[in-house]
XYZ file of N, CA, C and O in Angstrom:
880
model
N 20.383 -2.472 33.397
C 19.574 -2.389 34.428
C 19.529 -3.806 35.195
O 19.704 -3.854 36.455
N 19.609 -4.818 34.406
C 19.604 -6.230 34.990
C 20.916 -6.515 35.657
O 20.834 -7.125 36.709
N 21.969 -5.963 35.182
C 23.403 -6.203 35.820
C 23.353 -5.501 37.074
O 23.902 -6.036 38.144
N 22.902 -4.302 37.225
C 22.983 -3.556 38.563
C 21.935 -4.110 39.340
O 22.254 -4.273 40.679
N 20.656 -4.721 38.982
C 19.882 -5.362 40.068
C 20.390 -6.514 40.561
O 20.372 -6.929 41.648
N 21.207 -7.327 39.581
C 21.839 -8.551 40.285
C 22.914 -8.024 41.166
O 23.103 -8.756 42.267
N 23.627 -6.997 40.896
C 24.656 -6.695 41.991
C 23.898 -6.171 43.358
O 24.373 -6.447 44.489
N 22.780 -5.459 43.148
C 21.965 -5.061 44.380
C 21.599 -6.340 45.155
O 21.711 -6.339 46.467
N 21.210 -7.292 44.572
C 20.740 -8.722 45.035
C 22.029 -9.280 46.043
O 21.576 -9.692 47.072
N 22.877 -9.330 45.266
C 24.372 -9.933 45.818
C 24.626 -9.065 47.018
O 24.985 -9.647 48.326
N 24.701 -7.806 46.983
C 25.019 -6.893 48.097
C 24.089 -6.943 49.307
O 24.537 -6.998 50.449
N 22.825 -7.157 48.885
C 21.948 -7.163 49.938
C 21.978 -8.543 50.851
O 21.898 -8.632 51.967
N 22.464 -9.525 50.151
C 22.427 -10.860 50.595
C 23.782 -10.706 51.594
O 23.814 -11.399 52.767
N 24.918 -10.122 51.049
C 26.047 -10.184 51.908
C 25.977 -9.176 53.006
O 26.611 -9.198 54.119
N 25.001 -8.299 53.050
C 24.790 -7.413 54.114
C 23.878 -7.900 55.359
O 23.472 -7.351 56.175
N 23.483 -9.220 55.175
C 22.692 -9.892 56.014
C 21.101 -9.768 55.935
O 20.341 -9.873 56.816
N 20.749 -9.515 54.654
C 19.354 -9.179 54.439
C 18.472 -10.583 54.535
O 17.377 -10.711 54.300
N 19.322 -11.669 54.233
C 18.649 -13.069 54.010
C 18.981 -13.586 52.770
O 19.146 -13.135 51.783
N 18.924 -14.925 52.842
C 19.120 -15.886 51.612
C 17.643 -15.812 50.950
O 16.844 -16.510 51.409
N 17.556 -15.286 49.759
C 16.277 -15.118 49.053
C 16.069 -16.344 48.238
O 14.729 -16.686 48.119
N 17.011 -16.780 47.813
C 16.820 -18.003 46.784
C 17.497 -19.385 47.205
O 17.736 -20.145 46.550
N 17.869 -19.141 48.489
C 18.602 -20.417 49.225
C 19.770 -20.960 48.326
O 20.511 -20.136 48.023
N 19.900 -22.080 47.995
C 21.031 -22.603 47.245
C 21.166 -22.035 45.888
O 22.266 -21.944 45.535
N 20.081 -21.830 45.103
C 20.391 -21.274 43.831
C 20.992 -19.863 43.782
O 21.826 -19.435 42.937
N 20.564 -19.062 44.785
C 21.175 -17.716 44.828
C 22.534 -17.837 45.238
O 23.440 -16.900 44.885
N 23.125 -18.947 46.133
C 24.378 -18.979 46.481
C 25.256 -19.363 45.551
O 26.448 -19.014 45.341
N 24.605 -20.296 44.579
C 25.549 -20.940 43.455
C 25.676 -19.827 42.418
O 26.708 -19.669 41.638
N 24.817 -18.832 42.279
C 24.936 -17.814 41.149
C 25.983 -16.867 41.554
O 26.576 -16.177 40.830
N 25.938 -16.649 42.964
C 26.778 -15.462 43.626
C 28.275 -15.983 43.775
O 29.246 -15.105 43.830
N 28.306 -17.289 43.922
C 29.852 -17.658 44.463
C 30.456 -18.392 43.280
O 29.939 -19.434 42.764
N 31.623 -18.033 42.908
C 32.415 -18.772 41.787
C 32.611 -20.091 42.058
O 33.006 -20.390 43.150
N 32.739 -20.884 40.828
C 33.222 -22.398 41.097
C 34.674 -22.348 41.018
O 35.125 -22.007 39.891
N 35.505 -22.894 41.985
C 37.025 -23.032 41.780
C 37.221 -24.429 42.273
O 36.311 -25.047 42.946
N 38.372 -24.831 42.001
C 38.711 -26.199 42.417
C 38.600 -26.394 43.911
O 38.931 -25.566 44.711
N 38.073 -27.543 44.349
C 37.794 -27.785 45.696
C 39.083 -27.922 46.712
O 40.202 -28.014 45.942
N 38.911 -27.668 48.032
C 40.138 -27.661 48.916
C 40.450 -29.043 48.965
O 40.390 -29.942 48.310
N 40.927 -29.457 50.341
C 41.348 -30.806 50.668
C 40.218 -31.636 50.563
O 38.956 -31.148 50.688
N 40.489 -32.988 50.202
C 39.392 -33.988 50.271
C 38.576 -34.008 51.463
O 39.060 -34.227 52.361
N 37.127 -33.854 51.487
C 36.249 -33.803 52.537
C 36.097 -35.254 53.004
O 36.359 -36.199 52.352
N 35.410 -35.284 54.050
C 35.144 -36.567 54.589
C 34.061 -37.271 53.600
O 33.238 -36.486 53.157
N 33.928 -38.464 53.607
C 33.012 -39.185 52.597
C 31.688 -38.850 53.292
O 31.284 -38.717 54.494
N 30.720 -38.510 52.232
C 29.192 -38.218 52.936
C 28.459 -39.229 53.510
O 27.652 -38.978 54.326
N 28.825 -40.391 53.149
C 28.191 -41.572 53.942
C 28.654 -41.528 55.224
O 27.825 -42.113 56.050
N 29.829 -41.116 55.709
C 30.332 -41.187 57.072
C 29.902 -40.084 57.838
O 30.119 -40.099 59.153
N 29.237 -39.171 57.255
C 28.981 -37.919 58.199
C 27.489 -37.862 58.171
O 26.778 -38.029 57.291
N 26.974 -37.545 59.292
C 25.535 -37.485 59.711
C 24.975 -36.092 59.565
O 25.820 -35.196 59.324
N 23.711 -35.928 59.451
C 23.211 -34.520 59.350
C 23.552 -33.601 60.408
O 24.033 -32.463 60.312
N 23.801 -34.123 61.579
C 24.123 -33.357 62.704
C 25.598 -32.881 62.590
O 26.063 -31.751 62.846
N 26.453 -33.963 62.180
C 27.713 -33.623 61.970
C 28.035 -32.291 60.907
O 28.829 -31.560 61.063
N 27.283 -32.616 59.754
C 27.248 -31.334 58.852
C 26.860 -30.149 59.289
O 27.267 -29.092 59.030
N 25.741 -30.290 60.037
C 25.219 -28.940 60.712
C 26.322 -28.427 61.645
O 26.470 -27.092 61.554
N 26.976 -29.173 62.555
C 28.009 -28.591 63.309
C 29.091 -28.004 62.479
O 29.707 -27.012 62.833
N 29.422 -28.741 61.393
C 30.676 -28.277 60.764
C 30.221 -27.149 59.988
O 31.023 -26.083 59.964
N 28.861 -26.772 59.464
C 28.511 -25.657 58.825
C 28.513 -24.444 59.808
O 28.826 -23.260 59.497
N 27.918 -24.677 61.053
C 27.850 -23.659 62.063
C 29.224 -23.313 62.355
O 29.516 -22.107 62.584
N 30.159 -24.112 62.763
C 31.540 -23.689 62.953
C 32.277 -22.860 61.725
O 32.964 -21.838 62.002
N 31.716 -23.371 60.595
C 32.465 -22.677 59.364
C 31.909 -21.086 59.352
O 32.620 -20.127 59.094
N 30.459 -20.919 59.676
C 30.108 -19.591 59.403
C 30.388 -18.838 60.638
O 30.581 -17.641 60.475
N 30.452 -19.424 61.741
C 30.875 -18.827 62.944
C 32.238 -17.988 62.887
O 32.244 -16.925 63.435
N 33.085 -18.773 62.101
C 34.486 -18.289 61.807
C 34.547 -17.178 60.691
O 35.178 -16.276 60.834
N 33.770 -17.579 59.555
C 33.908 -16.764 58.433
C 32.942 -15.735 58.188
O 33.265 -14.684 57.602
N 31.600 -16.006 58.575
C 30.632 -14.891 58.231
C 29.377 -15.203 59.283
O 28.388 -15.787 58.984
N 29.477 -14.876 60.522
C 28.604 -15.127 61.595
C 27.167 -14.601 61.220
O 26.018 -15.218 61.511
N 27.000 -13.482 60.316
C 25.565 -13.149 59.986
C 24.818 -14.235 59.245
O 23.569 -14.238 59.028
N 25.460 -15.288 58.726
C 24.863 -16.234 57.999
C 24.335 -17.497 58.738
O 23.875 -18.311 58.150
N 24.661 -17.447 60.018
C 24.266 -18.453 60.744
C 22.747 -18.806 60.981
O 22.321 -20.012 60.798
N 21.858 -17.855 60.737
C 20.463 -18.170 60.599
C 20.138 -18.873 59.417
O 19.092 -19.463 59.386
N 20.852 -18.893 58.490
C 20.554 -19.565 57.063
C 20.940 -20.910 57.171
O 20.904 -21.763 56.029
N 21.689 -21.576 58.139
C 22.344 -22.738 58.123
C 21.088 -23.914 57.974
O 21.413 -24.858 57.000
N 20.039 -23.676 58.622
C 18.880 -24.892 58.219
C 18.379 -24.923 56.725
O 18.288 -25.912 56.286
N 18.259 -23.826 56.255
C 17.946 -23.580 54.902
C 18.852 -24.106 53.855
O 18.569 -24.934 52.951
N 20.153 -23.922 54.217
C 21.150 -24.449 53.283
C 21.347 -25.869 53.271
O 21.433 -26.694 52.427
N 21.191 -26.551 54.512
C 21.394 -27.973 54.702
C 20.095 -28.584 54.122
O 20.355 -29.687 53.456
N 18.878 -27.982 54.121
C 17.783 -28.590 53.407
C 17.867 -28.703 51.925
O 17.502 -29.575 51.282
N 18.434 -27.399 51.512
C 18.744 -27.270 49.976
C 19.780 -28.147 49.535
O 19.410 -28.836 48.308
N 20.719 -28.367 50.082
C 21.865 -29.195 49.694
C 21.935 -30.636 50.390
O 22.993 -31.078 50.386
N 20.722 -31.195 50.716
C 20.730 -32.407 51.318
C 21.239 -33.536 50.261
O 20.764 -33.477 48.992
N 22.160 -34.411 50.855
C 22.841 -35.244 49.777
C 23.809 -34.763 48.995
O 24.614 -35.519 48.407
N 24.043 -33.393 49.083
C 25.155 -32.735 48.141
C 26.051 -31.731 49.218
O 26.469 -30.770 48.784
N 26.095 -32.291 50.509
C 26.590 -31.268 51.434
C 28.243 -31.087 51.141
O 28.719 -29.890 51.372
N 28.948 -31.983 50.580
C 30.298 -31.732 50.298
C 30.503 -30.733 49.132
O 31.228 -29.935 49.090
N 29.465 -30.663 48.255
C 29.387 -29.744 47.079
C 29.273 -28.378 47.816
O 29.842 -27.473 47.336
N 28.404 -28.226 48.746
C 28.112 -26.938 49.313
C 29.432 -26.460 50.024
O 29.818 -25.313 49.871
N 30.101 -27.409 50.852
C 31.429 -26.971 51.431
C 32.524 -26.460 50.372
O 33.179 -25.398 50.747
N 32.337 -27.204 49.458
C 33.452 -26.813 48.275
C 33.075 -25.372 47.749
O 34.141 -24.628 47.600
N 31.892 -25.048 47.662
C 31.579 -23.710 47.112
C 31.930 -22.577 48.219
O 32.506 -21.566 47.952
N 31.591 -22.996 49.413
C 31.811 -22.202 50.561
C 33.462 -21.910 50.787
O 33.857 -20.851 50.969
N 34.017 -22.923 50.669
C 35.689 -22.753 50.697
C 36.064 -22.068 49.496
O 37.094 -21.367 49.707
N 35.626 -22.045 48.454
C 36.068 -21.445 47.213
C 35.887 -19.915 47.437
O 36.527 -19.016 47.003
N 34.746 -19.623 48.303
C 34.325 -18.166 48.432
C 35.091 -17.479 49.568
O 35.726 -16.520 49.605
N 35.076 -18.077 50.758
C 35.715 -17.716 52.046
C 37.036 -18.137 52.398
O 37.770 -17.631 53.337
N 37.459 -19.215 51.813
C 38.651 -19.780 52.080
C 38.532 -20.933 53.159
O 37.376 -21.121 53.668
N 39.526 -21.775 53.433
C 39.443 -22.748 54.473
C 39.178 -22.258 55.792
O 39.665 -21.311 56.304
N 38.415 -22.875 56.528
C 38.198 -22.605 58.072
C 39.395 -23.290 58.847
O 39.997 -24.059 58.244
N 39.535 -22.811 59.950
C 40.551 -23.600 60.719
C 40.318 -24.915 60.911
O 41.299 -25.752 61.190
N 39.047 -25.433 61.063
C 38.596 -26.752 61.161
C 39.193 -27.502 59.824
O 39.611 -28.690 59.956
N 38.862 -26.881 58.733
C 39.297 -27.620 57.485
C 40.821 -27.707 57.295
O 41.503 -28.622 56.852
N 41.555 -26.581 57.688
C 42.991 -26.592 57.622
C 43.780 -27.105 58.781
O 44.951 -27.182 58.722
N 43.039 -27.250 59.897
C 43.764 -27.924 61.051
C 44.423 -26.714 61.972
O 45.201 -27.050 62.724
N 44.127 -25.390 61.723
C 44.684 -24.320 62.522
C 43.661 -23.921 63.454
O 42.400 -24.066 63.541
N 44.169 -23.084 64.434
C 43.361 -22.472 65.460
C 42.473 -21.451 64.832
O 42.966 -20.555 63.985
N 41.213 -21.203 65.162
C 40.322 -20.268 64.509
C 40.675 -18.941 64.817
O 41.291 -18.573 66.060
N 40.762 -18.070 63.819
C 41.162 -16.659 64.145
C 39.882 -15.802 64.566
O 38.730 -15.875 63.803
N 39.837 -15.092 65.657
C 38.939 -14.314 66.019
C 38.625 -13.061 65.141
O 39.770 -12.487 64.737
N 37.518 -12.782 64.658
C 37.329 -11.523 63.841
C 36.926 -10.276 64.932
O 36.011 -10.509 65.575
N 37.809 -9.423 64.914
C 37.641 -8.097 65.745
C 36.255 -7.421 65.324
O 36.059 -7.466 64.335
N 35.683 -6.939 66.414
C 34.392 -6.383 66.038
C 34.640 -5.111 65.030
O 33.721 -4.797 64.414
N 35.717 -4.508 65.231
C 35.940 -3.266 64.314
C 36.176 -3.812 62.774
O 35.517 -3.060 62.139
N 36.575 -5.088 62.730
C 36.760 -5.439 61.408
C 35.346 -5.807 60.890
O 35.080 -5.468 59.518
N 34.494 -6.460 61.636
C 33.059 -6.663 61.286
C 32.412 -5.230 60.899
O 31.611 -5.354 59.902
N 32.505 -4.313 61.562
C 31.895 -2.872 61.444
C 32.578 -2.294 60.154
O 31.711 -1.888 59.343
N 33.918 -2.595 59.963
C 34.361 -2.169 58.519
C 33.647 -2.716 57.479
O 33.590 -2.177 56.290
N 33.613 -4.194 57.507
C 33.098 -4.908 56.487
C 31.568 -4.601 56.168
O 31.211 -4.379 55.054
N 30.873 -4.294 57.389
C 29.438 -3.883 57.206
C 29.417 -2.324 56.664
O 28.411 -2.320 55.562
N 30.275 -1.804 56.957
C 30.279 -0.212 56.463
C 30.603 -0.307 54.924
O 30.109 0.535 54.084
N 31.554 -1.091 54.549
C 32.026 -1.286 53.116
C 30.879 -1.971 52.299
O 30.555 -1.340 51.217
N 30.165 -2.948 52.955
C 29.227 -3.314 52.182
C 27.834 -2.394 51.998
O 27.108 -2.269 50.791
N 27.860 -1.574 53.040
C 26.746 -0.592 52.825
C 27.149 0.334 51.887
O 26.094 0.953 51.137
N 28.416 0.835 51.840
C 28.731 1.847 50.856
C 28.518 1.278 49.398
O 28.059 1.908 48.565
N 28.841 0.161 49.398
C 28.833 -0.494 47.957
C 27.392 -0.582 47.565
O 27.019 -0.392 46.387
N 26.667 -1.017 48.522
C 25.171 -1.155 48.235
C 24.444 0.191 47.855
O 23.774 0.436 46.982
N 25.007 1.353 48.644
C 24.486 2.614 48.245
C 24.966 2.943 46.931
O 24.283 3.781 46.114
N 26.136 2.761 46.592
C 26.778 3.091 45.175
C 25.940 2.309 44.103
O 25.734 3.232 43.106
N 25.538 1.219 44.573
C 24.967 0.423 43.383
C 23.536 0.864 43.201
O 23.017 1.151 42.065
N 22.788 1.509 44.450
C 21.610 2.091 44.126
C 21.648 3.354 43.446
O 20.712 3.726 42.576
N 22.874 4.065 43.605
C 22.909 5.542 43.092
C 23.138 5.154 41.620
O 22.640 5.883 40.634
N 23.979 4.058 41.109
C 24.268 3.670 39.909
C 22.730 3.342 39.079
O 22.660 3.860 38.051
N 22.027 2.477 39.882
C 20.692 2.196 39.478
C 19.782 3.492 39.109
O 19.189 3.492 37.988
N 19.728 4.392 39.957
C 18.925 5.664 39.809
C 19.503 6.300 38.741
O 18.578 6.909 37.927
N 20.845 6.498 38.506
C 21.328 7.236 37.227
C 20.754 6.506 36.122
O 20.549 7.011 34.969
N 20.850 5.121 35.817
C 20.500 4.301 34.842
C 19.124 4.545 34.614
O 18.628 4.802 33.266
N 18.140 4.638 35.569
C 16.900 4.859 35.332
C 16.659 6.285 34.829
O 15.696 6.552 33.981
N 17.298 7.237 35.408
C 17.146 8.605 34.858
C 17.534 8.720 33.379
O 16.939 9.438 32.629
N 18.717 8.111 32.908
C 19.002 7.964 31.591
C 18.083 7.395 30.704
O 17.747 7.915 29.671
N 17.376 6.241 31.224
C 16.403 5.703 30.214
C 15.201 6.415 30.302
O 14.544 6.566 29.301
N 14.790 7.038 31.411
C 13.693 8.128 31.181
C 13.965 9.252 30.202
O 13.189 9.724 29.295
N 15.160 9.670 30.382
C 15.364 10.845 29.350
C 15.597 10.362 27.844
O 15.148 11.002 26.934
N 16.138 9.135 27.808
C 15.965 8.584 26.337
C 14.432 8.287 25.898
O 14.173 8.598 24.677
N 13.693 7.940 26.879
C 12.245 7.697 26.431
C 11.761 9.191 26.090
O 10.759 9.091 24.975
N 11.985 10.017 26.794
C 11.480 11.582 26.474
C 12.066 11.990 25.192
O 11.177 12.530 24.429
N 13.290 11.672 24.953
C 13.787 12.191 23.656
C 13.065 11.493 22.532
O 12.850 12.068 21.420
N 12.909 10.028 22.750
C 12.076 9.257 21.660
C 10.849 9.926 21.284
O 10.353 10.020 20.338
N 10.156 10.177 22.577
C 8.740 10.839 22.292
C 8.644 12.129 21.653
O 7.919 12.416 20.668
N 9.805 13.045 21.926
C 10.016 14.271 21.128
C 10.117 13.993 19.660
O 9.611 14.718 18.874
N 10.997 12.968 19.498
C 11.392 12.769 18.055
C 10.012 12.196 17.371
O 9.771 12.701 16.233
N 9.226 11.427 17.931
C 7.995 10.987 17.313
C 7.122 12.166 17.154
O 6.354 12.099 16.083
N 7.086 13.119 17.996
C 6.379 14.280 17.955
C 6.682 15.089 16.730
O 5.755 15.595 15.920
N 7.952 15.182 16.576
C 8.497 16.122 15.532
C 8.292 15.395 13.995
O 7.852 16.018 13.076
N 8.481 13.999 14.134
C 8.207 13.338 12.890
C 6.647 13.440 12.514
O 6.345 13.447 11.386
N 5.960 13.249 13.465
C 4.355 13.398 13.268
C 3.984 14.723 12.691
O 3.192 14.914 11.626
N 4.624 15.809 13.280
C 4.293 17.177 12.785
C 4.887 17.412 11.380
O 4.246 18.078 10.662
N 6.106 16.887 11.273
C 6.742 17.001 9.953
C 5.808 16.273 8.830
O 5.517 16.755 7.723
N 5.321 15.136 9.321
C 4.237 14.262 8.387
C 3.090 15.142 8.089
O 2.796 15.092 6.832
N 2.423 15.789 9.080
C 1.278 16.575 8.803
C 1.556 17.743 7.951
O 0.886 18.066 7.063
N 2.731 18.423 8.263
C 3.039 19.619 7.344
C 3.456 19.132 5.866
O 3.047 19.719 4.948
N 3.951 17.955 5.723
C 4.232 17.576 4.264
C 2.879 17.082 3.643
O 2.744 17.389 2.470
N 1.823 16.535 4.328
C 0.630 16.165 3.785
C -0.025 17.576 3.493
O -0.774 17.645 2.442
N 0.038 18.563 4.343
C -0.522 19.768 4.001
C -0.036 20.421 2.723
O -0.636 20.903 1.821
N 1.305 20.587 2.518
C 1.976 20.875 1.398
C 1.514 20.271 0.104
O 1.273 20.666 -1.097
N 1.372 18.863 0.266
C 0.817 18.087 -0.783
C -0.496 18.382 -1.213
O -0.883 18.541 -2.346
N -1.360 18.694 -0.267
C -2.844 19.036 -0.554
C -2.733 20.571 -1.294
O -3.449 20.664 -2.250
N -1.799 21.316 -0.700
C -1.865 22.709 -1.577
C -1.390 22.545 -2.855
O -1.911 23.199 -3.891
N -0.386 21.664 -3.253
C 0.337 21.469 -4.472
C -0.971 20.891 -5.442
O -1.167 21.208 -6.611
N -1.669 19.898 -4.833
C -2.789 19.373 -5.624
C -3.804 20.392 -5.857
O -4.327 20.518 -7.108
N -4.255 21.219 -4.799
C -5.137 22.360 -5.345
C -4.520 23.292 -6.327
O -5.246 23.691 -7.287
N -3.119 23.746 -6.178
C -2.487 24.553 -7.302
C -2.848 23.980 -8.445
O -3.023 24.490 -9.711
N -2.382 22.648 -8.656
C -2.484 21.969 -10.021
C -3.916 21.974 -10.617
O -3.945 22.109 -11.675
N -4.894 21.718 -9.646
C -6.199 21.700 -10.164
C -6.785 23.121 -10.656
O -7.313 23.415 -11.654
N -6.107 24.251 -9.948
C -6.501 25.505 -10.466
C -5.798 25.977 -11.716
O -6.351 26.455 -12.474
N -4.533 25.472 -11.869
C -3.757 25.716 -13.122
C -4.435 25.016 -14.130
O -4.614 25.475 -15.370
N -4.915 23.763 -14.028
C -5.675 23.154 -15.164
C -6.917 23.800 -15.405
O -7.233 24.108 -16.560
N -7.609 24.417 -14.497
C -8.906 25.006 -14.792
C -8.666 26.488 -15.630
O -9.170 26.778 -16.425
N -7.361 27.069 -15.167
C -6.925 28.234 -15.911
C -6.448 28.043 -17.369
O -6.940 28.696 -18.308
N -5.954 26.822 -17.580
C -5.709 26.351 -18.860
C -6.841 26.148 -19.690
O -6.796 26.471 -21.057
N -7.923 25.485 -19.117
C -9.060 25.223 -19.819
C -9.787 26.552 -20.351
O -10.279 26.686 -21.370
N -9.602 27.647 -19.222
C -10.319 28.902 -19.573
C -9.594 29.697 -20.639
O -10.150 30.193 -21.560
N -8.393 29.461 -20.620
C -7.349 29.997 -21.578
C -7.748 29.623 -23.027
O -7.842 30.309 -24.145
N -7.858 28.248 -23.015
C -8.161 27.615 -24.415
C -9.499 28.088 -24.951
O -9.613 28.314 -26.165
N -10.335 28.306 -24.061
C -11.802 28.669 -24.276
C -11.722 30.058 -24.937
O -12.329 30.398 -25.967
N -10.851 30.953 -24.277
C -11.006 32.461 -24.775
C -10.119 32.373 -25.935
O -10.361 33.033 -26.965
N -9.031 31.572 -26.158
C -8.269 31.527 -27.421
C -9.085 31.125 -28.536
O -9.247 31.669 -29.674
N -10.175 29.881 -28.202
C -11.083 29.680 -29.227
C -11.800 30.843 -29.670
O -12.194 30.995 -30.806
N -12.497 31.632 -28.708
C -13.422 32.615 -29.051
C -12.630 33.750 -29.818
O -13.199 34.201 -30.790
N -11.355 33.926 -29.452
C -10.458 35.037 -30.276
C -10.285 34.554 -31.750
O -10.498 35.376 -32.579
N -10.109 33.428 -31.793
C -9.837 32.760 -33.117
C -11.082 33.041 -33.880
O -11.247 33.354 -35.237
N -12.239 32.618 -33.215
C -13.637 32.625 -33.961
C -13.985 34.313 -34.311
O -14.291 34.409 -35.402
N -13.611 35.063 -33.407
C -13.783 36.522 -33.708
C -12.947 37.034 -34.670
O -13.372 37.717 -35.659
N -11.563 36.618 -34.819
C -10.721 36.935 -35.873
C -11.230 36.473 -37.297
O -11.148 37.183 -38.173
N -11.803 35.355 -37.230
C -12.258 34.814 -38.549
C -13.336 35.463 -39.063
O -13.656 35.769 -40.252
N -14.316 35.964 -37.957
C -15.558 36.681 -38.389
C -15.178 38.183 -38.922
O -15.801 38.672 -40.006
N -14.112 38.781 -38.310
C -13.672 40.092 -38.599
C -13.053 40.050 -40.130
O -13.214 40.848 -40.958
N -12.337 38.850 -40.348
C -11.805 38.724 -41.660
C -12.736 38.687 -42.695
O -12.669 39.213 -43.865
N -13.929 37.788 -42.374
C -14.982 37.778 -43.367
C -15.511 39.177 -43.716
O -15.811 39.363 -44.754
N -15.899 39.899 -42.450
C -16.452 41.164 -42.663
C -15.537 42.184 -43.502
O -16.130 42.889 -44.261
N -14.260 42.017 -43.217
C -13.471 42.903 -43.934
C -13.386 42.545 -45.377
O -13.351 43.431 -46.249
N -13.361 41.290 -45.680
C -13.485 40.857 -47.208
C -14.716 41.407 -47.774
O -14.710 42.020 -48.882
N -15.910 41.309 -46.999
C -17.202 41.873 -47.730
C -17.057 43.273 -47.650
O -17.503 43.870 -48.774
N -16.387 43.913 -46.748
C -16.367 45.315 -46.991
C -15.705 45.870 -48.228
O -15.888 46.727 -48.916
N -14.538 45.154 -48.291
C -13.599 45.248 -49.482
C -14.410 45.076 -50.863
O -14.197 45.962 -51.684
N -15.283 44.080 -50.683
C -16.042 43.842 -51.920
C -17.042 44.868 -52.202
O -17.363 45.250 -53.409
N -17.754 45.476 -51.102
C -18.673 46.541 -51.194
C -18.003 47.805 -51.880
O -18.566 48.493 -52.703
N -16.779 47.995 -51.251
C -16.101 49.113 -51.809
C -15.716 49.043 -53.240
O -15.813 49.914 -53.999
N -15.403 47.977 -53.749
C -15.145 47.773 -55.178
C -16.419 47.912 -55.981
O -16.397 48.481 -57.011
N -17.500 47.318 -55.429
C -18.778 47.663 -56.193
C -19.166 48.963 -56.355
O -19.620 49.477 -57.273
N -18.962 49.702 -55.029
C -19.347 51.121 -55.078
C -18.344 52.041 -56.212
O -18.930 52.898 -56.817
N -17.047 51.347 -56.028
C -16.258 52.107 -57.094
C -16.734 52.015 -58.538
O -16.706 52.914 -59.324
N -17.096 50.678 -58.843
C -17.583 50.478 -60.102
C -18.865 51.350 -60.607
O -18.876 51.755 -61.600
N -19.761 51.355 -59.646
C -20.933 52.015 -59.721
C -20.794 53.526 -59.842
O -21.372 54.318 -60.814
N -19.769 54.086 -59.152
C -19.420 55.493 -59.213
C -18.782 55.757 -60.566
O -19.015 56.603 -61.333
N -17.880 54.787 -61.147
C -17.364 55.043 -62.495
C -18.387 54.966 -63.587
O -18.276 55.814 -64.519
N -19.453 54.075 -63.456
C -20.358 53.916 -64.366
C -21.095 55.293 -64.395
O -21.563 55.770 -65.519
N -21.435 55.816 -63.344
C -22.271 57.053 -63.199
C -21.427 58.153 -63.700
O -22.211 59.127 -64.605
N -20.284 58.279 -63.561
C -19.428 59.245 -64.185
C -19.578 59.205 -65.780
O -19.667 60.135 -66.340
N -19.410 57.993 -66.310
C -19.318 57.878 -67.551
C -20.709 58.254 -68.295
O -20.828 58.723 -69.417
N -21.786 57.960 -67.545
C -22.966 58.059 -68.291
C -23.599 59.455 -67.970
O -24.761 59.888 -68.458
N -22.938 60.349 -67.218
C -23.398 61.717 -67.179
C -24.405 61.940 -66.154
O -24.957 62.960 -65.982
N -24.579 60.890 -65.218
C -25.718 60.736 -64.246
C -25.230 61.904 -63.271
O -26.146 62.363 -62.378
N -24.037 62.009 -63.098
C -23.432 62.913 -62.201
C -23.954 64.365 -62.234
O -24.080 64.940 -61.346
N -24.285 64.613 -63.612
C -24.714 66.200 -63.791
C -26.155 66.282 -63.313
O -26.462 67.440 -62.807
N -26.982 65.435 -63.529
C -28.310 65.342 -63.203
C -28.440 65.414 -61.723
O -29.381 66.036 -61.155
């Protein structure tokens, strides 16, 4: 997004929207290349000479920049030759710099350049809109993923609670089973005691019956 915004800023400046950052914007947009022919010494050129030289340069190379001449001269005061070095590296030598007659730029060429710059600006805007749409889509997907993760976390917590409840119920059932088992064991022991008592009584009854038979009490 920052790269596209930078391109939009450069295209807007080239389309005549104005120098927003004066010398700093020009230095960022225009590459640094080796300077052309040695310029006149700065001490020998007055501000008026530099102004006339810059006006002639822009009148030939880019008339749309003429309103920015005062701002450029103010920003590059004391570094005028550096300014011309940057301009020559971008636009090439002017006829005054090279000693040739100035070439007139046909209106059709200017219109074509403006149309090309407008088309490039529109393409950059479209690219920016697509990048914003992709970023919005990525944000939406991230939000959906967070919702899914949150829902999954809630479901997992629910399962954990259910498992804990099931373990508690199982523990209660085991305790109840142990209690019942103890009762069954106690009942079994009591039955065993009663069975032994019954067997003892049966033995005593058998003995008494035998004594009765021997003594003849059975006849009476």
